[in-house]
Structure formats: C-alpha cells, structure tokens
Coordinates of C-alpha atoms in Angstrom, one line a residue:
M1100 CA -20.1 18.0 60.1
N1101 CA -21.0 20.8 57.3
L1102 CA -18.2 20.9 54.6
R1103 CA -17.7 24.8 54.1
Y1104 CA -15.3 26.2 51.1
R1105 CA -14.2 29.5 51.2
S1106 CA -15.4 32.4 48.0
R1107 CA -16.7 28.9 46.5
L1108 CA -20.1 27.7 44.7
I1109 CA -21.0 24.5 42.9
V1110 CA -22.6 24.2 39.4
A1111 CA -25.4 22.5 37.6
L1112 CA -28.4 22.4 36.2
L1113 CA -31.1 21.7 38.9
L1114 CA -34.9 21.6 39.9
V1115 CA -36.1 22.9 42.8
A1116 CA -38.8 20.7 42.8
A1117 CA -39.6 16.5 41.9
A1118 CA -37.4 14.2 40.9
C1119 CA -37.3 11.9 37.6
G1120 CA -36.9 8.3 37.6
S1121 CA -33.8 6.6 36.0
S1122 CA -33.5 4.4 33.3
D1123 CA -35.0 0.8 32.8
D1124 CA -32.1 -0.8 32.0
G1125 CA -29.9 1.0 34.7
S1126 CA -27.9 3.3 32.3
A1127 CA -29.8 6.4 33.6
L1128 CA -29.6 9.9 32.2
N1129 CA -30.1 11.2 35.3
D1130 CA -31.8 14.4 36.0
P1131 CA -29.5 17.3 36.1
V1132 CA -32.0 19.0 37.9
A1133 CA -33.1 17.1 40.6
P1134 CA -31.5 14.9 43.3
V1135 CA -29.9 11.3 42.1
T1136 CA -32.1 8.8 41.5
T1137 CA -29.9 5.8 41.0
E1138 CA -29.7 3.0 43.7
S1139 CA -26.6 3.3 46.1
V1140 CA -23.9 0.0 45.5
P1141 CA -21.6 -1.4 48.5
A1142 CA -18.8 0.6 48.6
T1143 CA -15.4 -1.2 47.3
A1144 CA -12.7 -1.8 49.9
P1145 CA -10.2 0.2 50.3
A1146 CA -7.3 -0.8 48.2
S1147 CA -4.4 -2.7 49.3
E1148 CA -1.6 -2.0 46.9
D1149 CA 1.0 -0.9 48.9
V1150 CA 2.9 2.5 46.0
S1151 CA 5.2 3.7 48.5
E1152 CA 8.7 2.6 48.5
G1153 CA 10.5 1.0 51.3
D1154 CA 10.0 1.5 54.8
E1155 CA 10.8 5.5 54.1
S1156 CA 7.1 5.9 53.7
S1157 CA 6.0 4.9 56.8
A1158 CA 8.7 6.4 58.7
P1159 CA 6.8 8.7 61.6
Q1160 CA 7.4 12.7 60.5
E1161 CA 8.4 15.0 63.1
S1162 CA 5.2 15.5 66.1
S1163 CA 3.3 18.8 65.6
P1164 CA 2.5 20.8 68.8
T1165 CA -0.8 18.6 69.5
G1166 CA 1.5 15.4 69.8
F1167 CA -0.6 14.1 66.3
E1168 CA 2.0 12.4 64.2
L1169 CA 0.9 11.6 60.5
T1170 CA 2.4 8.7 58.6
V1171 CA 2.5 7.9 54.9
G1172 CA 1.6 4.4 53.8
S1173 CA -0.8 2.2 52.4
C1174 CA -4.6 2.0 51.7
E1175 CA -4.6 -1.5 54.0
Q1176 CA -2.9 0.6 56.8
A1177 CA -4.9 4.0 56.5
H1178 CA -8.0 3.2 58.3
E1179 CA -8.7 6.5 59.2
F1180 CA -8.6 8.1 55.4
S1181 CA -10.5 5.1 54.2
I1182 CA -13.1 6.4 52.4
L1183 CA -10.1 8.3 50.3
C1184 CA -9.1 4.9 48.9
E1185 CA -12.7 4.2 48.6
A1186 CA -13.1 7.4 46.1
Y1187 CA -10.1 6.8 44.3
D1188 CA -10.9 3.4 43.9
I1189 CA -14.4 4.1 42.3
L1190 CA -13.0 7.2 40.1
S1191 CA -10.4 4.5 38.7
R1192 CA -12.9 1.9 37.7
E1193 CA -16.2 4.1 37.1
F1194 CA -15.1 7.4 35.5
V1195 CA -16.4 8.4 32.3
D1196 CA -12.7 9.8 31.2
E1197 CA -8.9 8.7 32.1
L1198 CA -8.1 10.2 35.7
D1199 CA -5.3 12.4 36.0
L1200 CA -3.5 11.7 39.0
E1201 CA -1.8 14.5 39.4
K1202 CA -4.7 17.1 39.4
L1203 CA -6.7 14.5 41.6
A1204 CA -4.5 14.5 44.2
A1205 CA -3.9 18.6 43.9
G1206 CA -7.7 19.0 44.2
A1207 CA -7.8 16.9 47.4
A1208 CA -4.9 18.8 48.4
R1209 CA -6.9 21.7 47.8
G1210 CA -9.9 20.8 49.7
I1211 CA -8.0 20.7 52.7
E1212 CA -6.4 23.3 52.2
E1213 CA -9.5 25.8 51.5
F1214 CA -11.4 23.8 54.0
D1215 CA -13.1 25.7 57.1
S1216 CA -13.8 23.5 60.2
D1217 CA -16.6 23.7 62.4
E1218 CA -15.4 20.9 64.8
P1219 CA -11.7 22.8 66.2
G1220 CA -9.8 21.2 68.8
A1221 CA -10.7 17.4 67.7
S1222 CA -7.4 16.1 66.8
P1223 CA -6.1 13.2 68.7
A1224 CA -2.7 13.0 70.1
G1225 CA -1.1 10.0 68.3
V1226 CA -0.2 8.2 65.1
T1227 CA -2.4 8.7 62.0
V1228 CA -1.5 6.9 58.6
C1229 CA -2.3 9.4 55.5
P1230 CA -2.4 6.5 52.1
L1231 CA -1.1 7.1 48.9
P1232 CA -3.2 5.1 46.3
A1233 CA -1.0 7.3 44.0
E1234 CA 2.0 8.2 44.3
D1235 CA 1.1 11.6 43.2
F1236 CA -1.1 11.5 46.8
E1237 CA 1.8 12.5 48.8
A1238 CA 0.9 16.5 48.0
T1239 CA -2.3 15.6 49.4
C1240 CA -0.8 13.9 53.0
S1241 CA 1.1 17.3 53.0
A1242 CA -2.0 19.4 52.9
A1243 CA -3.8 17.0 55.7
R1244 CA -0.1 17.1 57.9
N1245 CA -0.3 21.1 58.1
A1246 CA -4.3 21.3 58.4
L1247 CA -3.7 18.4 61.4
A1248 CA -0.8 19.8 63.3
T1249 CA -2.7 23.3 64.1
G1250 CA -5.5 21.5 66.2
S1251 CA -8.0 22.9 64.5
A1252 CA -10.1 20.0 62.6
T1253 CA -10.6 16.3 62.7
V1254 CA -9.2 13.4 61.1
D1255 CA -12.8 12.8 59.9
S1256 CA -13.6 16.6 58.7
V1257 CA -9.8 16.5 56.9
V1258 CA -10.8 13.2 55.3
Q1259 CA -14.4 14.1 54.0
A1260 CA -12.6 17.7 52.9
A1261 CA -9.9 15.8 51.3
V1262 CA -12.5 13.5 49.1
A1263 CA -15.1 16.5 48.1
G1264 CA -11.8 18.2 46.7
M1265 CA -11.1 15.2 44.7
L1266 CA -14.0 15.3 42.8
A1267 CA -14.9 19.4 42.7
F1268 CA -11.7 20.2 41.7
G1269 CA -9.3 17.0 40.4
L1270 CA -12.0 15.9 37.4
D1271 CA -13.2 19.2 35.6
D1272 CA -16.7 17.6 35.8
P1273 CA -19.4 19.7 37.9
N1274 CA -21.7 16.4 37.7
S1275 CA -19.1 14.2 40.0
V1276 CA -19.9 15.0 43.6
Y1277 CA -19.4 14.3 47.2
Y1278 CA -22.3 14.0 49.5
T1279 CA -21.5 14.0 53.4
P1280 CA -23.6 11.6 55.2
A1281 CA -25.9 14.3 56.7
V1282 CA -26.6 15.8 53.1
L1283 CA -26.9 12.2 52.1
A1284 CA -29.9 11.7 54.9
Q1285 CA -31.3 14.8 53.3
L1286 CA -31.5 13.8 50.1
D1287 CA -32.6 10.7 50.5
E1288 CA -35.3 12.1 52.8
E1289 CA -36.6 14.2 49.9
R1290 CA -36.5 11.0 47.8
S1291 CA -39.3 9.9 50.1
G1292 CA -41.8 12.4 49.2
T1293 CA -41.9 14.3 52.2
I1294 CA -40.6 17.6 51.0
S1295 CA -41.9 20.4 49.2
G1296 CA -39.9 22.4 46.8
I1297 CA -40.3 26.2 45.1
G1298 CA -40.4 24.8 41.3
S1299 CA -37.5 26.8 39.8
L1300 CA -34.3 25.6 37.6
V1301 CA -31.1 27.1 38.2
Q1302 CA -27.8 26.7 36.4
T1303 CA -24.5 27.9 37.9
E1304 CA -22.0 29.7 35.2
E1305 CA -18.5 31.4 35.4
V1306 CA -18.0 33.7 32.9
V1307 CA -14.2 33.5 31.6
D1308 CA -12.7 36.2 29.5
G1309 CA -16.2 36.8 27.9
D1310 CA -17.3 33.2 27.3
S1311 CA -19.6 31.7 30.0
Q1312 CA -18.3 27.9 31.3
R1313 CA -20.0 25.2 33.8
C1314 CA -18.4 25.9 37.4
S1315 CA -18.3 23.0 40.1
I1316 CA -18.3 25.6 43.2
I1317 CA -20.5 28.4 43.7
S1318 CA -18.1 31.6 44.4
E1319 CA -17.8 35.3 43.6
T1320 CA -17.1 34.3 39.6
C1321 CA -19.4 31.2 39.7
M1322 CA -22.9 32.3 40.0
M1323 CA -26.0 30.4 40.6
T1324 CA -29.0 31.7 38.1
I1325 CA -32.5 30.8 37.7
V1326 CA -32.8 29.7 33.7
G1327 CA -36.9 28.6 34.1
V1328 CA -39.6 28.6 36.5
I1329 CA -42.3 25.9 36.4
E1330 CA -45.7 27.2 35.5
G1331 CA -48.4 27.4 38.2
G1332 CA -46.3 26.7 40.7
P1333 CA -45.3 28.9 44.2
A1334 CA -41.7 30.8 42.6
E1335 CA -43.6 31.7 39.7
A1336 CA -46.9 32.8 42.2
A1337 CA -44.4 34.8 44.1
G1338 CA -42.6 37.0 40.8
L1339 CA -38.7 35.0 40.6
A1340 CA -37.9 35.5 37.3
V1341 CA -35.6 33.9 34.4
G1342 CA -32.1 35.5 34.9
D1343 CA -32.1 35.7 39.0
V1344 CA -28.9 35.2 40.8
M1345 CA -29.8 33.4 43.8
L1346 CA -27.6 35.2 46.3
T1347 CA -28.4 33.8 50.1
V1348 CA -31.7 30.9 51.4
D1349 CA -32.6 32.1 54.6
G1350 CA -30.0 34.4 55.5
Q1351 CA -27.2 32.1 54.8
S1352 CA -24.9 32.9 51.3
V1353 CA -24.8 30.3 48.9
L1354 CA -21.2 30.7 48.5
G1355 CA -19.2 27.9 48.8
L1356 CA -22.2 25.7 49.2
G1357 CA -22.6 22.7 46.6
T1358 CA -25.3 22.2 44.0
D1359 CA -27.8 19.7 46.6
E1360 CA -26.8 21.7 49.6
V1361 CA -28.7 24.7 48.0
V1362 CA -31.3 22.5 46.9
S1363 CA -31.6 21.3 50.6
L1364 CA -31.1 24.7 52.1
V1365 CA -34.8 25.3 49.6
R1366 CA -37.0 22.2 49.8
G1367 CA -38.5 21.6 53.2
E1368 CA -42.0 21.0 54.5
E1369 CA -44.9 21.3 53.2
G1370 CA -46.6 25.0 53.9
T1371 CA -43.2 26.2 55.4
A1372 CA -42.0 29.5 53.8
V1373 CA -38.3 30.3 52.6
E1374 CA -36.7 33.1 51.9
L1375 CA -34.6 34.0 49.1
L1376 CA -32.3 36.9 48.3
V1377 CA -31.8 37.7 44.7
D1378 CA -30.1 39.4 42.4
R1379 CA -32.2 41.8 39.5
D1380 CA -30.6 43.6 36.9
D1381 CA -28.1 44.9 40.4
E1382 CA -30.7 45.3 42.3
P1383 CA -31.2 43.1 45.4
L1384 CA -34.6 41.0 45.7
V1385 CA -36.2 39.7 48.4
F1386 CA -38.9 36.5 48.1
V1387 CA -40.7 34.9 50.4
I1388 CA -42.1 31.4 48.8
V1389 CA -44.1 29.1 50.7
R1390 CA -43.3 25.3 49.9
A1391 CA -45.2 23.1 48.4
P1392 CA -45.1 19.8 46.9
I1393 CA -44.7 20.3 42.9
V1394 CA -47.5 18.3 40.5
I1395 CA -46.3 18.4 37.4
P1396 CA -48.8 17.0 34.5
V1397 CA -46.3 15.0 32.6
T1398 CA -48.1 15.7 28.8
D1399 CA -50.4 18.3 28.1
A1400 CA -52.0 17.9 24.3
E1401 CA -54.2 19.8 22.2
M1402 CA -55.3 20.9 19.1
L1403 CA -54.2 24.5 18.0
D1404 CA -55.4 26.2 14.5
G1405 CA -54.8 25.3 11.1
D1406 CA -54.6 21.5 12.0
V1407 CA -51.4 21.7 14.3
G1408 CA -51.6 19.2 17.5
Y1409 CA -49.6 20.6 20.4
L1410 CA -48.0 18.0 23.0
R1411 CA -45.9 19.0 25.7
L1412 CA -43.9 16.8 27.7
S1413 CA -42.7 17.8 31.3
Q1414 CA -40.3 15.3 32.3
F1415 CA -38.9 11.7 30.8
T1416 CA -40.7 9.7 33.5
T1417 CA -40.3 5.9 33.4
N1418 CA -44.6 6.2 32.1
S1419 CA -43.8 9.3 30.0
A1420 CA -43.6 7.4 26.7
E1421 CA -47.0 5.4 26.8
L1422 CA -48.4 8.7 28.3
F1423 CA -46.9 10.2 25.2
R1424 CA -47.8 8.0 22.7
S1425 CA -51.6 7.7 24.2
D1426 CA -51.7 12.0 23.5
L1427 CA -49.7 11.4 19.8
Q1428 CA -52.3 9.3 18.8
K1429 CA -55.4 11.4 20.4
L1430 CA -53.8 14.8 18.4
L1431 CA -53.8 12.2 15.1
D1432 CA -57.2 11.2 15.5
D1433 CA -58.0 14.6 16.1
G1434 CA -56.5 15.6 12.3
A1435 CA -53.4 16.7 12.9
T1436 CA -51.1 17.4 10.3
S1437 CA -48.6 18.7 11.5
L1438 CA -47.1 18.7 15.2
I1439 CA -45.3 21.2 17.8
I1440 CA -43.5 19.0 20.3
D1441 CA -42.6 21.2 23.0
F1442 CA -39.6 20.2 25.4
Q1443 CA -39.8 23.6 27.0
N1444 CA -37.8 23.4 31.0
N1445 CA -37.7 19.8 30.6
P1446 CA -34.7 18.9 32.8
G1447 CA -34.7 15.1 31.2
G1448 CA -35.3 11.7 33.7
A1449 CA -35.4 7.9 32.2
L1450 CA -33.6 7.3 28.6
Q1451 CA -35.8 4.3 27.9
A1452 CA -38.6 6.9 28.0
A1453 CA -36.3 9.1 26.0
I1454 CA -35.8 6.1 23.1
G1455 CA -39.6 5.7 23.5
V1456 CA -40.2 9.2 22.1
A1457 CA -37.9 9.2 19.9
S1458 CA -39.3 6.4 18.3
E1459 CA -42.6 7.5 17.5
F1460 CA -40.5 9.9 14.9
L1461 CA -38.1 7.7 13.1
D1462 CA -39.3 4.0 12.4
E1463 CA -35.6 2.7 12.1
G1464 CA -31.9 4.0 13.0
L1465 CA -29.6 5.2 15.7
I1466 CA -31.2 6.9 18.6
L1467 CA -27.9 7.5 21.1
R1468 CA -24.8 6.1 21.9
T1469 CA -23.2 5.7 25.4
L1470 CA -19.6 6.2 25.7
S1471 CA -17.9 4.8 28.8
P1472 CA -14.8 2.6 30.3
V1473 CA -16.8 -0.7 30.3
E1474 CA -18.6 -1.0 27.3
D1475 CA -20.0 1.5 24.5
R1476 CA -24.1 0.8 23.5
E1477 CA -25.4 2.4 20.7
Y1478 CA -29.3 2.3 21.5
E1479 CA -31.9 2.1 18.1
A1480 CA -35.6 3.4 17.1
R1481 CA -37.9 0.7 18.0
D1482 CA -41.0 -0.4 15.7
G1483 CA -44.2 0.8 15.6
G1484 CA -44.1 5.1 15.8
L1485 CA -47.2 7.0 15.1
A1486 CA -45.9 9.8 13.3
T1487 CA -42.6 8.4 11.5
D1488 CA -44.3 9.6 8.0
V1489 CA -42.0 12.1 6.7
S1490 CA -45.0 14.5 5.5
I1491 CA -46.1 15.1 8.9
P1492 CA -44.3 18.3 9.8
V1493 CA -42.7 18.5 13.6
V1494 CA -41.3 21.3 15.6
V1495 CA -39.3 20.6 18.5
L1496 CA -39.2 23.3 21.4
V1497 CA -36.0 23.5 23.4
N1498 CA -34.8 25.9 25.8
G1499 CA -31.7 26.5 28.2
G1500 CA -34.3 24.2 30.6
S1501 CA -33.4 21.4 28.1
A1502 CA -31.9 19.1 29.2
S1503 CA -30.2 15.2 29.3
A1504 CA -33.2 12.9 27.8
S1505 CA -34.9 16.2 26.0
E1506 CA -31.5 16.5 24.4
V1507 CA -31.3 13.0 23.6
V1508 CA -34.8 13.3 21.3
A1509 CA -34.0 16.6 20.3
G1510 CA -30.7 15.4 19.0
A1511 CA -31.7 12.4 17.6
L1512 CA -34.7 14.1 15.2
Q1513 CA -32.1 17.1 14.7
D1514 CA -29.6 14.5 13.2
A1515 CA -32.3 12.5 11.2
G1516 CA -33.4 15.7 9.6
R1517 CA -36.8 14.3 10.8
A1518 CA -37.7 17.8 12.8
T1519 CA -37.1 21.4 13.1
I1520 CA -35.4 22.4 15.9
L1521 CA -36.6 25.7 17.6
G1522 CA -35.7 27.7 20.7
T1523 CA -32.7 28.7 22.0
A1524 CA -29.4 26.3 22.8
T1525 CA -30.3 23.8 25.4
F1526 CA -28.9 23.2 28.4
G1527 CA -25.9 20.3 27.5
K1528 CA -26.0 17.4 30.2
N1529 CA -25.2 14.8 28.4
T1530 CA -24.1 12.5 31.0
V1531 CA -24.9 9.7 32.6
Q1532 CA -24.3 9.8 37.1
Q1533 CA -23.9 6.4 39.6
Q1534 CA -23.8 7.4 43.3
F1535 CA -22.1 4.9 45.2
S1536 CA -22.3 4.5 49.0
L1537 CA -18.7 4.9 51.1
S1538 CA -17.9 2.8 54.2
N1539 CA -18.7 6.8 56.6
G1540 CA -21.8 6.7 55.5
G1541 CA -22.1 9.0 52.5
A1542 CA -21.2 8.9 48.8
V1543 CA -20.1 9.9 45.6
K1544 CA -22.0 10.9 42.6
V1545 CA -20.0 9.9 39.3
T1546 CA -19.8 10.3 36.0
I1547 CA -20.1 6.5 34.1
A1548 CA -21.3 7.6 30.9
R1549 CA -21.5 10.0 28.1
W1550 CA -24.2 10.0 25.6
V1551 CA -23.4 11.2 21.8
T1552 CA -25.8 12.2 18.9
P1553 CA -26.3 9.2 16.4
A1554 CA -24.0 11.6 14.0
G1555 CA -21.7 11.7 16.9
L1556 CA -21.8 15.4 18.3
D1557 CA -20.8 16.0 21.5
F1558 CA -22.5 18.7 23.1
G1559 CA -22.1 18.7 26.6
E1560 CA -20.5 21.8 26.9
D1561 CA -22.6 24.1 24.6
G1562 CA -26.3 21.8 24.5
I1563 CA -27.9 21.5 21.4
L1564 CA -27.8 24.6 18.8
P1565 CA -31.7 24.9 17.3
D1566 CA -32.1 25.3 13.0
V1567 CA -33.8 28.6 14.0
V1568 CA -32.6 30.3 16.5
V1569 CA -35.0 32.5 18.2
E1570 CA -34.4 34.3 21.4
Y1571 CA -36.9 34.8 24.4
P1572 CA -37.6 38.7 24.6
D1573 CA -38.0 40.0 28.4
G1574 CA -40.8 39.0 30.6
A1575 CA -41.6 36.1 27.7
T1576 CA -43.5 32.9 28.7
T1577 CA -43.2 29.7 27.2
Q1578 CA -46.6 30.6 24.9
F1579 CA -44.0 32.8 23.2
L1580 CA -42.5 29.6 21.1
V1581 CA -45.5 28.0 20.8
D1582 CA -46.5 31.2 18.8
E1583 CA -43.3 31.1 16.8
A1584 CA -44.0 27.8 15.9
L1585 CA -47.1 28.3 14.3
A1586 CA -45.9 31.0 12.5
Y1587 CA -43.0 28.9 11.4
L1588 CA -45.8 26.0 10.3
A1589 CA -47.5 28.6 8.5
G1590 CA -44.9 29.5 6.0

C-alpha cells in the first residue's frame, strides 16, 4: 500500500548515498541525511486502559450505506486499529517533548482526511472498533468513520494514514515519521549494502513570511533543494548543483512523498539510471544519472603552504575518531603549526566519534548535553588530545550540509573558544531518533532526545552561526572555504 497525500511533502536533510552508523552507547545522533541506523525494538502492546465513559463510547454508530459500522472503544478492543495505539504509546513514553494530545489527534484526523487510497472498495461489512488512546481522539475516529463510510478505503489503509498523520502533523518534528511495511522493507534492503545512489545532499524547507523553516511534507510551498553534492559522485558528474529544486524522480512527482520515500526512489541497483527533473532558477532541467556505490573516504589530510595542516572528515563513522587521530598526528609530526578542519557537507553519524574528535582539541570540559524524558546526560572531553595546545590555531569549516555530529564538534569548540568556525550556518540537526517496530510490519522513527552545546545553546532551527561568515559565490566548490581559511590564518 502506498500512502499518498494531496499537495504535500516531507522535509529533512538526506544523503542519497551511504548511511552513517549510530553511536557506540545507543544514544545515536542519527545521520539526518541517511536511513535510520538504530536497531528496531519490539513493539509495545496496545494500551489497555479504557478512557471512555460508560457504555456510550462502545455503542454502535449509524450504519453506513456499505453496511460498515465503526464504534468507539478502548485500545484493548480495537484490534484492527492496534498500530494507532502502539504508536501513541511509543510517543507517550519516548518522544522528547510533551505531547499536545489535541494536536496529536487532529494530526491523525488530518492524515485520514488527506489520504488518497489506492485500494478502493475493500471496506468490510460488520463492526470495527476505533480506539480512544486519549479522549481527544474522538476527532480521529470521526474522520475514520467518514472515510470508511464511502467504501473507498480499507481499514488498514485508513489506520496507517492516521499513524502517518499523527507523526507528520501532530508533533512539529520533521524527524519523527511513520514507515509503511513496504517503505521499511526498502530501507532494510538499502542497509544491506545492495543499493546504490547518486551522492547528493538535500534539504526541505518552507518559506513563511520571508523566513525559512523546516517542513515535514513536500508541497507546493515546502520544497526539496540540493544543498550539496559528493565530490566525485554521479550527481556531480551529471551536473546536479546546489540550489536545484527536485520536482520528479523517474517521472513521479515528489509532491506528497516523505523524505525516505524520495530516497528510495532515487536509490537503486548499481549501474541503473534514474531521471531527475529539477528546477534551476525557474528553468526545468532533466538529469539522467547512473547509480553507483557512494564510497566516501572518511578522512583526507595534507600539508598546505605556511605549515598549515588540512584535515577533512567526511562523516562520523564508528572508526572515524581513530582515523582522524592518526591523520592529525601525521600532520603535527610533519610540522603543522595551525590546522584547518573541514566538515563541509559532513552529515554526521556516531556520537562517540564526535566526542573523540572534539577531545583532540579540548583537554577538559563538557562537549555536549543530551536532554530526554528518560534522563539528561553529559559527555565530557577525554584525556590525551593531540592538539589541546591553544598556541595551535584551529579553523573549522562548515556549511549548510554540516549536520548532527559535525555540529556537536563545531559547537563544543566554539563554546570553548578553541577554534574559529568559518563558513555558512550549519544544517541545525540536534536531535536523536530511534526506530520502533509496529505489529503490522511497519515502524515509527521517533525523536527521543535533543542535544545542546556546553553553553546550553539549542540551535536545532538555525544551525551554528560561524564566527566568520563567508557566503559561497555561484559555482564555488568546497575549495573556496579552504582558500578563505588560509587567508584568515595568514592574517
């Protein structure tokens, strides 16, 4: 079953390439540009508490023309709606912020109302129970009754639409999403390493009253834009550029699709082609790109003029801290007296890797703090950093494709005054997600924690503002910021 929504689209940053790993301790700063990498956990049992009053809640409603009846009852009674109760229970226990139950229920209702079924005429005759995990969900059951009364949708499709809508419209969090069983199967296949991509970074934003903000569903106003291409990858070779707005994938409009659905469309078997229609400065352009494995060197180091050591980290994998340390030691041994650390288009990854990299420049102190309903945690710098000597100037390069773990390191070094951050504002991804399986074979990915800098700054919306803001000129590559950093260090 495909969940399609009218005039909508999902937001986020995503790497149509390789996924980064989760953190070593289970507190993953999931890569916002790749599929979820945390392990699924068993679905919780549907809530058993009956929040209805008396017998009125379970009284049969007026029969529809199809002979189908929907009654209101408890989660324990509502077997066909079980995943709605499961998702609600997961959100109640795990979601990082306090839930607005009225908004959550309204989001579920909106998901049903905007759902476009591709399985018409399959509603069974008989009585089905719609659950009230909270009293506010009467509006959800009303929307379900209206949708099913027409006989144009299945109970299963309506329930999935309710769960999708609850997360998409009820949370104000573009990173919490519902995966249908079909989409989840595609993501699992991608994680197996059998799927290739094109090597691009995209971000979805909506402009409201002149200000851009994250959105969670792709629509006429919420657009998916290319914010980076992987050097040497298929997208760069084909001519895809920063600022291009995605319109279709192999002829299918991205309107109404979720981020992960778009990623699944773009990815495919190595050697096969995908056709993208994009808008570039109000001109439609078509690119046919041959998919290939996206192999990104984790580190790249070299000595530059003026005894400047240059070290690029492309992603935070579980072993990137060790690779980073090895290259950093070589640069210092070769006589580097100042350092340029390049996080341009680094989408993030493992939290423990971020702590390890930051600890190379900080001899003590807090690196970040994570906040969650379960517990708050603080992460301190580790001993033995190679470049903690403040006489070694450090410049960290960032841009709109620098996210998650990249922001952990940049934020910690900025707060400590240990490095100068140079470039453009970062992506603004400071949340942690975990995936929870549902009894229908689908899953929900839920934001379970938020991290803040040592100074307590939460820049999940606007990203990290560099100390030295340098805007890219048209056509500039990542080398542009490297040259700007060299000029900065030269005084």
